[in-house]
Coordinates of C-alpha atoms and ligand atoms in Angstrom, one line a residue:
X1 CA -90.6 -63.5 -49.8
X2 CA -93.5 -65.7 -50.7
X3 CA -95.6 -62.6 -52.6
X4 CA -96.7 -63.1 -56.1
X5 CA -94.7 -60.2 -57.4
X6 CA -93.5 -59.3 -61.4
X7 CA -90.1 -60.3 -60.7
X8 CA -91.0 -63.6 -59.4
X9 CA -93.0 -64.7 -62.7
X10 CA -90.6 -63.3 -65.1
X11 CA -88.3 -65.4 -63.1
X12 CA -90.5 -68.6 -63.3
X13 CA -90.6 -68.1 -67.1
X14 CA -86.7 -67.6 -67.5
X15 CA -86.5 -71.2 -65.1
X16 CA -89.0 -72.6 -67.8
X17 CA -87.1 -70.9 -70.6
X18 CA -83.6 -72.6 -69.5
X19 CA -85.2 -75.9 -68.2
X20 CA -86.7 -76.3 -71.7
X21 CA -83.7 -75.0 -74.2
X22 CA -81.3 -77.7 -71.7
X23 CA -83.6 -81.2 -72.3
X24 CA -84.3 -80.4 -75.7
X25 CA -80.3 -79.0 -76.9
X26 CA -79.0 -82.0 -79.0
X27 CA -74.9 -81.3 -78.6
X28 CA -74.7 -79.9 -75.3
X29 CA -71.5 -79.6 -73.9
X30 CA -69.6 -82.0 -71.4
X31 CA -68.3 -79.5 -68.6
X32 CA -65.0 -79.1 -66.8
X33 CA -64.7 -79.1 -63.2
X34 CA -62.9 -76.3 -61.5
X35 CA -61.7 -75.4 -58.0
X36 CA -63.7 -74.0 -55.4
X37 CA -61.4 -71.1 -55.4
X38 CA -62.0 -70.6 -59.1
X39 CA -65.5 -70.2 -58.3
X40 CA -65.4 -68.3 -56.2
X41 CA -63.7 -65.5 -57.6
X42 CA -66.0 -66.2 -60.5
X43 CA -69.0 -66.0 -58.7
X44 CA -67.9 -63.7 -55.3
X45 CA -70.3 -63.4 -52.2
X46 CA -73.9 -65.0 -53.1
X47 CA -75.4 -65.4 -49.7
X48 CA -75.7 -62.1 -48.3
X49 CA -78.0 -60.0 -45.7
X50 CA -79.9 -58.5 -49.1
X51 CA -79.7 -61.0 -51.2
X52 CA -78.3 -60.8 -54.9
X53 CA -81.3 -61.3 -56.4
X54 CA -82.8 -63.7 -58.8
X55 CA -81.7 -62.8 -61.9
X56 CA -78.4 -62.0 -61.0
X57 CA -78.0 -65.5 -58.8
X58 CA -79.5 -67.2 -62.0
X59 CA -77.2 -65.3 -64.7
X60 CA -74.5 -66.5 -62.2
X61 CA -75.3 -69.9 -62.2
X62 CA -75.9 -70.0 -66.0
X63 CA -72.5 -68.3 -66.8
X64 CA -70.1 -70.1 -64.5
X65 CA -71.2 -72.6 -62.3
X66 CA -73.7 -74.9 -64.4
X67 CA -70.3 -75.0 -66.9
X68 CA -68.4 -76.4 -63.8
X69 CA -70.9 -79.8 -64.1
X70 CA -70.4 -83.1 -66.5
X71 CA -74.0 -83.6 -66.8
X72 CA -74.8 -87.9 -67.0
X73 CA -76.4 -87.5 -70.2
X74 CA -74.1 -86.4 -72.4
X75 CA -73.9 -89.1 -75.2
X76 CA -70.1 -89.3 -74.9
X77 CA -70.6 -89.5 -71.2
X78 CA -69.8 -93.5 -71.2
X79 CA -68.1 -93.0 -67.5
X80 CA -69.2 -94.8 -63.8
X81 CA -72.8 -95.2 -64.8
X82 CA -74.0 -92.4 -66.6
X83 CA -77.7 -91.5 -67.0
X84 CA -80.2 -90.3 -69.9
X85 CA -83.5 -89.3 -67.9
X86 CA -86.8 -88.8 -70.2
X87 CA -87.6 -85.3 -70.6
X88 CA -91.1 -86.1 -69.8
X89 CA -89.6 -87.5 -66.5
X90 CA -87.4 -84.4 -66.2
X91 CA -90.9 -82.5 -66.7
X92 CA -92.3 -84.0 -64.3
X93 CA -89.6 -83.6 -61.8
X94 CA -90.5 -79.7 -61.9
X95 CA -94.4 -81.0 -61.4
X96 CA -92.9 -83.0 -58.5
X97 CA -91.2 -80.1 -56.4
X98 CA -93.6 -77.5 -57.5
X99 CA -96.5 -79.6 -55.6
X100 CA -95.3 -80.0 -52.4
X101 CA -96.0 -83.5 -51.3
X102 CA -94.6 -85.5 -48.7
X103 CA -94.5 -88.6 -49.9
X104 CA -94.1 -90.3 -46.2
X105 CA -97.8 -91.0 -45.7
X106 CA -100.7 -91.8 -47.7
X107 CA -102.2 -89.3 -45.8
X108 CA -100.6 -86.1 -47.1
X109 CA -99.3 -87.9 -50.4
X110 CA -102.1 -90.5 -51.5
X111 CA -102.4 -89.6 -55.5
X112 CA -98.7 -88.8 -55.3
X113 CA -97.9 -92.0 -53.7
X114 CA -100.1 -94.0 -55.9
X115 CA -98.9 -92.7 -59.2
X116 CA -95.2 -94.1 -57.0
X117 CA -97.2 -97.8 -56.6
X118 CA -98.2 -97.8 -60.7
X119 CA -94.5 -97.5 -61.4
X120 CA -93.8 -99.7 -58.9
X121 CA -96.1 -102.4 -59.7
X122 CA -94.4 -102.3 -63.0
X123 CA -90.9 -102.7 -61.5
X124 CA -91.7 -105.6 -59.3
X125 CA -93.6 -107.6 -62.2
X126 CA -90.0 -107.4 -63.9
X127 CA -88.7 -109.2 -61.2
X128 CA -91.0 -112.1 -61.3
X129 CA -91.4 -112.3 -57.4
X130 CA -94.4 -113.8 -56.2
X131 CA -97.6 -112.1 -54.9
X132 CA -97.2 -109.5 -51.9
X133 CA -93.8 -108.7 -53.1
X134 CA -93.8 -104.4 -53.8
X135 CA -91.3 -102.0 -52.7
X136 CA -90.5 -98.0 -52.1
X137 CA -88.6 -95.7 -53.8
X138 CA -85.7 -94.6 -52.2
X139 CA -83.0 -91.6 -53.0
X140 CA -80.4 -94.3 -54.3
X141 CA -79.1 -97.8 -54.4
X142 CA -76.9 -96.9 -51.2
X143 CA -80.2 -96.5 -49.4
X144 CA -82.0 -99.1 -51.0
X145 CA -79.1 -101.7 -50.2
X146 CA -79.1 -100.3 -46.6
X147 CA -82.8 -101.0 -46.3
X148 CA -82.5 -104.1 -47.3
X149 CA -79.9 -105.4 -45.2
X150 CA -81.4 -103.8 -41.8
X151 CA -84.2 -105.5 -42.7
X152 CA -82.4 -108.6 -43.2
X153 CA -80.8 -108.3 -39.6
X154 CA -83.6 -107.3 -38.3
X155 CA -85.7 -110.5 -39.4
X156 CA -82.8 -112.6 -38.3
X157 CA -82.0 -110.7 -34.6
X158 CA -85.7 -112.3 -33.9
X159 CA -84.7 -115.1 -33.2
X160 CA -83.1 -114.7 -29.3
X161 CA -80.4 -116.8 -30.3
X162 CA -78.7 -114.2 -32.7
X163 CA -80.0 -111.2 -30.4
X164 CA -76.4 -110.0 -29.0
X165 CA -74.4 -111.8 -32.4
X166 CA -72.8 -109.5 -34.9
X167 CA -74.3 -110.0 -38.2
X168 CA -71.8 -111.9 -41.4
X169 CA -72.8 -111.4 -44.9
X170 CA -71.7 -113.2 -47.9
X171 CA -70.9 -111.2 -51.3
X172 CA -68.0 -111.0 -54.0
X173 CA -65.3 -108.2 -54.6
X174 CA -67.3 -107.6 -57.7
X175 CA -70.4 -105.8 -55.4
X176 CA -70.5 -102.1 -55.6
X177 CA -68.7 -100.2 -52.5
X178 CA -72.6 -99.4 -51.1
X179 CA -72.7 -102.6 -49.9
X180 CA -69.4 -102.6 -47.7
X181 CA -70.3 -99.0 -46.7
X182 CA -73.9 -99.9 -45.7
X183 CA -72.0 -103.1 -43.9
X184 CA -70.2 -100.7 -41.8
X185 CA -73.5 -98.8 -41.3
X186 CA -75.5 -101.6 -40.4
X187 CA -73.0 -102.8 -38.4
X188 CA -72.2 -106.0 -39.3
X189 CA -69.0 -108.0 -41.2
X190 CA -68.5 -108.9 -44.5
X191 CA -66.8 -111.4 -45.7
X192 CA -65.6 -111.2 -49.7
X193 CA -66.1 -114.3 -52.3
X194 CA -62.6 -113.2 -54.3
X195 CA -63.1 -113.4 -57.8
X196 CA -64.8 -110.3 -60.4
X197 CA -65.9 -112.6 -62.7
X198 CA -69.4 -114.3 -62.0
X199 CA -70.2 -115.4 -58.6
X200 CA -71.6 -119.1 -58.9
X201 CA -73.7 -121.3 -56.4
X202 CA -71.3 -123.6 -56.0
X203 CA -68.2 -120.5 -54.9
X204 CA -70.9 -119.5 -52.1
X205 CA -71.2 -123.4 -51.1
X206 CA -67.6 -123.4 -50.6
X207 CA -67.2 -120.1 -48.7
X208 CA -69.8 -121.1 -46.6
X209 CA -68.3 -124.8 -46.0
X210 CA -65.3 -122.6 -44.7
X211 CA -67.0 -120.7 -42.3
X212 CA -65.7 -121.4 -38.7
X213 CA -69.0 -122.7 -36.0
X214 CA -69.0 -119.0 -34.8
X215 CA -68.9 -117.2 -38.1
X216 CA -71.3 -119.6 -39.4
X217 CA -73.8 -118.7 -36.8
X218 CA -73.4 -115.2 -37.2
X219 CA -74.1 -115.6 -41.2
X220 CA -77.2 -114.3 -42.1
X221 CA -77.3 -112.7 -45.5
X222 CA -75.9 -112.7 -49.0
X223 CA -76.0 -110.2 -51.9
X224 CA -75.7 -111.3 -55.2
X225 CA -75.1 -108.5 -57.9
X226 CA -77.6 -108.5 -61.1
X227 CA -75.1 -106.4 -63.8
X228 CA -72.0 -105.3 -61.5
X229 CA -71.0 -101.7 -62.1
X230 CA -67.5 -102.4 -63.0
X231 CA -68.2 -105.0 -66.0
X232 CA -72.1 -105.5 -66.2
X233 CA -71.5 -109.6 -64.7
X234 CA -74.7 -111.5 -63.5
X235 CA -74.0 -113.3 -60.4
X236 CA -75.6 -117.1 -61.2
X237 CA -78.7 -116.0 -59.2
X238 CA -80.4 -119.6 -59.5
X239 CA -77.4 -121.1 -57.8
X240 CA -77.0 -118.5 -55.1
X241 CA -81.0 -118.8 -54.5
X242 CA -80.8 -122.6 -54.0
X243 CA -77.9 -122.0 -51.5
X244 CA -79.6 -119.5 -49.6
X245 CA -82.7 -121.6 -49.2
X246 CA -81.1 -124.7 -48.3
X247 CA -78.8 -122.6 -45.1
X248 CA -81.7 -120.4 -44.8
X249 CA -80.4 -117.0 -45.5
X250 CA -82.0 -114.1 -46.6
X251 CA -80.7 -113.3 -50.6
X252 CA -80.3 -109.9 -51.5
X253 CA -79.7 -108.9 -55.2
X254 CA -78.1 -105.4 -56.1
X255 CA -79.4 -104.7 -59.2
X256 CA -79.0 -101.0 -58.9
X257 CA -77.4 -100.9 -62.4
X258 CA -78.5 -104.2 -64.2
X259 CA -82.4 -103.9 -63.0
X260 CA -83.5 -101.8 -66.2
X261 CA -82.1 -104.7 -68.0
X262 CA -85.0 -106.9 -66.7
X263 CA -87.1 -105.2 -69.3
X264 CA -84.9 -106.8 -72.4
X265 CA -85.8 -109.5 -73.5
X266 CA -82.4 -110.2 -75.3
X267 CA -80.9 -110.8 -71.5
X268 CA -83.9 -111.5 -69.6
X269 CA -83.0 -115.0 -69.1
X270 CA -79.3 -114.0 -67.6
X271 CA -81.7 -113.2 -64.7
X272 CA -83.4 -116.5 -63.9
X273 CA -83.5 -117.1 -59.7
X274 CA -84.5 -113.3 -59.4
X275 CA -87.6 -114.5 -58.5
X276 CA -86.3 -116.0 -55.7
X277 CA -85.0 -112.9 -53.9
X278 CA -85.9 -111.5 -50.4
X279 CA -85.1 -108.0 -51.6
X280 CA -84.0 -106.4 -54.4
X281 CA -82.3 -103.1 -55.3
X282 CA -82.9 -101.0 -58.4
X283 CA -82.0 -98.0 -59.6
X284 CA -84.9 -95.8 -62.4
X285 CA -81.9 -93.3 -61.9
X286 CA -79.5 -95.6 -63.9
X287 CA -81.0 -97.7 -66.5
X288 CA -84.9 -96.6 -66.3
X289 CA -84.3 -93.2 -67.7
X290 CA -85.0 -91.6 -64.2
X291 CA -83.8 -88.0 -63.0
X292 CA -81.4 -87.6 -60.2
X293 CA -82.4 -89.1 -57.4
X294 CA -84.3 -92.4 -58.0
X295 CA -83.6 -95.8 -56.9
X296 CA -85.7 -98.6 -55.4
X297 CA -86.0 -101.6 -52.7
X298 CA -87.7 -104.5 -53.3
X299 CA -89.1 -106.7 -51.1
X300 CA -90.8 -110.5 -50.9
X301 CA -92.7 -109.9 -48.1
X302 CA -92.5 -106.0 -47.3
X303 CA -94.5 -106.9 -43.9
X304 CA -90.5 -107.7 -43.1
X305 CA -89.4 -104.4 -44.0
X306 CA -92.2 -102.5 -42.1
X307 CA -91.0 -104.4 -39.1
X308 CA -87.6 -103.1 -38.8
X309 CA -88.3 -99.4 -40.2
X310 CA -91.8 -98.0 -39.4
X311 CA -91.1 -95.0 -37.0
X312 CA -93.1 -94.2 -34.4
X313 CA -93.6 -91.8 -32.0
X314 CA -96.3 -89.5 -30.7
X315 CA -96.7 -87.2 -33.4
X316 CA -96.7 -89.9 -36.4
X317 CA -99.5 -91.3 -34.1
X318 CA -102.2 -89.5 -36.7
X319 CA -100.9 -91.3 -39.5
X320 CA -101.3 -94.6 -38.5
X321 CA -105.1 -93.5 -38.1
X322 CA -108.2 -95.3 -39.8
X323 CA -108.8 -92.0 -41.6
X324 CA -105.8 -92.3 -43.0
X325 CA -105.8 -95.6 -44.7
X326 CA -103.0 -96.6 -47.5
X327 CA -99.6 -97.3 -48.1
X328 CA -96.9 -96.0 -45.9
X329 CA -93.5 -95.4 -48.1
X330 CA -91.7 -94.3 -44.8
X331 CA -92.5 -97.6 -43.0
X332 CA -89.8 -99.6 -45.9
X333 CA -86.7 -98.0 -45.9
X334 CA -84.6 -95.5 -43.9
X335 CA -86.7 -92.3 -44.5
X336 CA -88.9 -90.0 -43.1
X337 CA -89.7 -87.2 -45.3
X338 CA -89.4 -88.2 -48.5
X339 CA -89.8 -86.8 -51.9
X340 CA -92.4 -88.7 -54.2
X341 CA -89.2 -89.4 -56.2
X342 CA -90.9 -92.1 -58.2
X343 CA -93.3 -89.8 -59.7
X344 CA -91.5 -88.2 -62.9
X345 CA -90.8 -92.5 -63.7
X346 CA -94.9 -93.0 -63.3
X347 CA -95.5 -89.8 -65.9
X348 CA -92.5 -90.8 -68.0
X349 CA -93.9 -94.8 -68.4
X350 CA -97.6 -93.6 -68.5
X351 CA -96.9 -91.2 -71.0
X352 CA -94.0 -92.9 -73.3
X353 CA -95.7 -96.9 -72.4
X354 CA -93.3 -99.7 -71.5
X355 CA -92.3 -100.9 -74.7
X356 CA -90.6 -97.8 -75.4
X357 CA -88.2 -98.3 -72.7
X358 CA -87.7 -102.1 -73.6
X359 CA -86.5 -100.5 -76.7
X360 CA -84.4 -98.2 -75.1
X361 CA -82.7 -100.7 -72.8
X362 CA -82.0 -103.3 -75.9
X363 CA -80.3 -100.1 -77.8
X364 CA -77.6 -100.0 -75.0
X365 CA -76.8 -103.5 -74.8
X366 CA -76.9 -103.0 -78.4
X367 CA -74.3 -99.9 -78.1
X368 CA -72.4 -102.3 -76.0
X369 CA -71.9 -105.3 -78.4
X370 CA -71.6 -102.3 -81.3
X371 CA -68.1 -101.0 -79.2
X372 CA -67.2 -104.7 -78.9
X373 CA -67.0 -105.0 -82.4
X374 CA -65.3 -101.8 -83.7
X375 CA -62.7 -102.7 -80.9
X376 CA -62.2 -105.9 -82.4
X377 CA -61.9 -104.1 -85.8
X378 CA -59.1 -101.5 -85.0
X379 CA -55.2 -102.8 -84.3
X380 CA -55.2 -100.2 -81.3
X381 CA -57.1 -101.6 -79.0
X382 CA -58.7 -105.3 -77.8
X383 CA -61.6 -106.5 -75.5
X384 CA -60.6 -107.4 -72.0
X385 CA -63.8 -109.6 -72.0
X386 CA -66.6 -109.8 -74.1
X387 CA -69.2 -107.1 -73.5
X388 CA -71.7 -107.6 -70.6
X389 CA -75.0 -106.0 -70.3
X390 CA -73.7 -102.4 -71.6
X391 CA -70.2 -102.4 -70.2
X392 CA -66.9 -102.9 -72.4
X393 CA -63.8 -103.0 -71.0
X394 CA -61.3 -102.8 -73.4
X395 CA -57.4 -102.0 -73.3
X396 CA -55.2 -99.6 -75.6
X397 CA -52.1 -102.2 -76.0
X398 CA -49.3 -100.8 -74.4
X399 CA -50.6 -97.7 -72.2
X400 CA -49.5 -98.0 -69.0
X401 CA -52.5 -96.3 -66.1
X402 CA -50.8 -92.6 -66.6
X403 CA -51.5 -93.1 -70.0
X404 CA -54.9 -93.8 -69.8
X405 CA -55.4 -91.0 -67.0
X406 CA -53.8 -88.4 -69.4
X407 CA -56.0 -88.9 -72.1
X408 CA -59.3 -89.0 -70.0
X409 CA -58.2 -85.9 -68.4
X410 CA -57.6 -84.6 -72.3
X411 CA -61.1 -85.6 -73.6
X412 CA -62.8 -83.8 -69.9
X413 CA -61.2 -80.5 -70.3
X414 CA -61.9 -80.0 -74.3
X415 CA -65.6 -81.0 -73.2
X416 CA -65.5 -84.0 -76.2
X417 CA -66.3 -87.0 -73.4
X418 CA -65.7 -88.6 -70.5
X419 CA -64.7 -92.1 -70.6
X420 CA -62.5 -93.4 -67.4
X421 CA -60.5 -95.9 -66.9
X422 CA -61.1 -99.0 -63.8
X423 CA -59.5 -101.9 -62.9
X424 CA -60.0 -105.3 -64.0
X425 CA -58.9 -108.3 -61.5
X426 CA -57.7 -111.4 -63.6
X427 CA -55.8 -114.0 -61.3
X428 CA -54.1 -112.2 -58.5
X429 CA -53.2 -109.0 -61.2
X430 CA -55.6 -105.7 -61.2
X431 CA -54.9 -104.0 -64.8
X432 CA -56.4 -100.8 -65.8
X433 CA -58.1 -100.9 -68.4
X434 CA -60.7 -98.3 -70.6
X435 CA -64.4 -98.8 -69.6
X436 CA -67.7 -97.8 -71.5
X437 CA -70.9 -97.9 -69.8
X438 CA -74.0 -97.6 -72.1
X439 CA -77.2 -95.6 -71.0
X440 CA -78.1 -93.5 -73.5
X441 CA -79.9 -94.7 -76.8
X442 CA -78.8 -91.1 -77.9
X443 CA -75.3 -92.9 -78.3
X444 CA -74.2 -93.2 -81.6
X445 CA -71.6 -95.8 -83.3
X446 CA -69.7 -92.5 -84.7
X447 CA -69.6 -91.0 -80.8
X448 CA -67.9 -94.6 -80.1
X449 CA -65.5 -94.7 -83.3
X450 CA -64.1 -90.6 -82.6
X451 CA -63.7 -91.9 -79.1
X452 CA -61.5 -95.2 -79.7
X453 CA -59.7 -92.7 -82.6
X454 CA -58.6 -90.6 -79.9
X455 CA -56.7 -93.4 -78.3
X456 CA -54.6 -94.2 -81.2
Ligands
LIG1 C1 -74.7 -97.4 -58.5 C2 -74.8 -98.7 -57.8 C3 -75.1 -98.7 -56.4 C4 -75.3 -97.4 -55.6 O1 -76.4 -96.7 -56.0 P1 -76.6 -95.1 -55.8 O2 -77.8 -94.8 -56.4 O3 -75.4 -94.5 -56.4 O4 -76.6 -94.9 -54.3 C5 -75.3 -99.8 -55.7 N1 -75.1 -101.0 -56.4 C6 -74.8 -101.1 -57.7 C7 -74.6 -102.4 -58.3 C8 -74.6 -99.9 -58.4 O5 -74.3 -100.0 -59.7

């Protein structure tokens, strides 16, 4: 199976072939899901005692089933938070799988693993933390933020006093879902600051004022959001610092979205407080031009972090061995085995340089501010806010939600974009509304005009 055979290098060239013809094809097209029943009969048995075969798997996968994907990086693709990886960092990805590593322990992964620290060193200068502060790549923000927060717990559950308390955190109704999942995961409460619009120091002061003796005791964390996913707001991470010092509570900030952001100088300063964080979530799969999967944790003083995750058992005993000096990536977060995942974002930064993704990142907000303005330019439609980092939300006056269902479902299936609708909280009233989330500098003003014309 293994065997260097004919077959097997024709195939690797056909892989290289398609690989090369998809990241360099400028319109590709935006896919339409189908059943798995439709597949199926598309496709018929593929796992069988003989195997299909290569070619035919491949011509299978080529002809029906990659046709069944919206890939992120369409430039119409202004949906949940799409993505626009480098094609050096798509590259690189092959280069990443094709070499094996396991990126747990310096020991197997060291040049791996320090190509990971580069980028990483990079990414926590952004944040402004102080010295010591470094972090891990991890498959996403959901296990970044879980990271985080058992770390968090952890570092609180110290002190004997907490030992058999379940754990409160403090965050808004404008944090992404990952952080009530990872809650539930983590096993401890959350408790919801009410409002979408920008969490301020003084709304946390007030929550926590609330609190009951009990659930005050049991507080221990709070997560701030740097660019929420449903409208790109900065929580006023300053304020929220200050509070968290002063009751002594450990201040995480999602930026799983907003974190490529850190790089712009135009919004830099929507930031500020940052700095102060315990942890930090980021995402090189959303806003850093990263391929699937990328994200990041952050910490101030990782020593925390290797507390409340390093594994151990007898067979990991090697690792922790002289010989095997260096950096750990398994000891900070959640996983074991690990793909180097933050090695196509090393080649893609050492080979395109920094400011090239500054540029790319001020090209969405600019995409952003560009949709805010043909909006305001066309009868049709209005701004539900004003732009925020790269997300719009905007309404067609007088769709109702089927409306704005129907004609995202329309745009999908003739493969011209995918733009959905969310919902926007404003007093006690959710609306839906249209929503465009710039990643791609590929975006173009014309993509955004044909798109608001098809609303009319
Ligand atoms: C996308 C997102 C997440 C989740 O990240 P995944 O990589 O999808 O796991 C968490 N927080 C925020 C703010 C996000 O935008």
């Amino acid at each position: 199976m293994h065997k260097i055979d004919i077959d097997l290098v024709e195939m690797t060239l056909d892989v290289m072939k398609y690989t090369i013809d998809r990241i360099s094809a400028t319109n590709s097209k935006i896919g339409k899901p189908k059943k798995e029943s439709e597949l199926k009969a598309l496709v018929g048995e593929t796992v069988t005692h003989e195997g299909i075969g290569g070619e035919q798997a491949f011509k299978l996968w080529k002809n029906h089933l990659m046709k069944a994907n919206v890939p992120a990086d369409h430039p119409r693709h202004l949906a949940f938070v799409p993505a626009s990886p480098t094609r050096a960092a798509v590259m690189f990805d092959l280069v990443t799988s094709a070499s094996s590593i396991h990126g747990a322990y310096w020991m197997e992964g060291a040049g791996g693993i320090f190509c990971e620290n580069e980028a990483m060193r990079w990414m926590v200068s952004l944040t402004g933390l102080p010295e010591g502060a470094f972090g891990v790549f991890t498959s996403g923000g959901t296990a970044a933020n879980l990271s985080a927060i058992v770390t968090a717990r952890e570092y609180w559950r110290r002190d004997d006093t907490y030992k058999r308390e379940k754990g409160l955190i403090i965050t808004s109704i404008g944090a992404h879902s990952s952080i009530k999942a990872m809650a539930k995961v983590a096993d401890v409460d959350i408790l919801l600051v009410d409002s979408e619009e920008k969490l301020m120091g003084n709304d946390l002061r007030k929550t926590i004022d609330s609190l009951n003796f009990h659930q005050r005791k049991r507080l221990f964390a709070v997560v701030a959001t740097g660019g929420t996913t449903n409208a790109g707001i900065i929580d006023d991470l300053d304020g929220i610092a200050q509070v968290c010092e002063t009751e002594n509570l450990w201040f995480h900030v999602d930026a799983a979205y907003g974190g490529g952001a850190l790089i712009a100088d135009s919004v830099r300063h929507l930031f500020n407080g940052i700095e102060r964080a315990d942890s930090i979530t980021i995402d090189p799969h959303k806003w850093m031009f990263s391929p699937y999967d990328c994200g990041a944790v952050i910490y101030k003083n990782p020593e925390l972090a290797k507390e409340a995750h390093s594994q151990e058992g007898s067979y990991l005993d090697i690792f922790k061995d002289d010989g095997a000096h260096g950096f750990n990536p398994t000891d900070y977060q959640i996983q074991l085995t690990r793909r180097v995942r933050g090695l196509p974002l090393w080649f893609s930064l050492a080979t395109h340089g920094t400011n090239k993704y500054k540029e790319a990142v001020e090209r969405g907000l600019e995409l952003a501010q560009l949709a805010g303005k043909l909006i305001a330019n066309e009868p049709h439609v209005e701004l539900v806010r004003e732009p925020s980092l790269s997300c719009v939300l905007y309404r067609r006056i007088g769709w109702n939600p089927e409306d704005y269902t129907h004609w995202t479902y329309e745009n999908h299936k003739s493969g011209f974009a995918l733009v959905t609708p969310t919902k926007w909280k404003s007093g006690n009233e959710y609306e839906t509304v249209s929503r465009f989330c710039f990643i791609n500098p590929d975006t173009t003003e014309k993509d955004i005009q044909m798109i608001l014309d098809s609303m009319k």
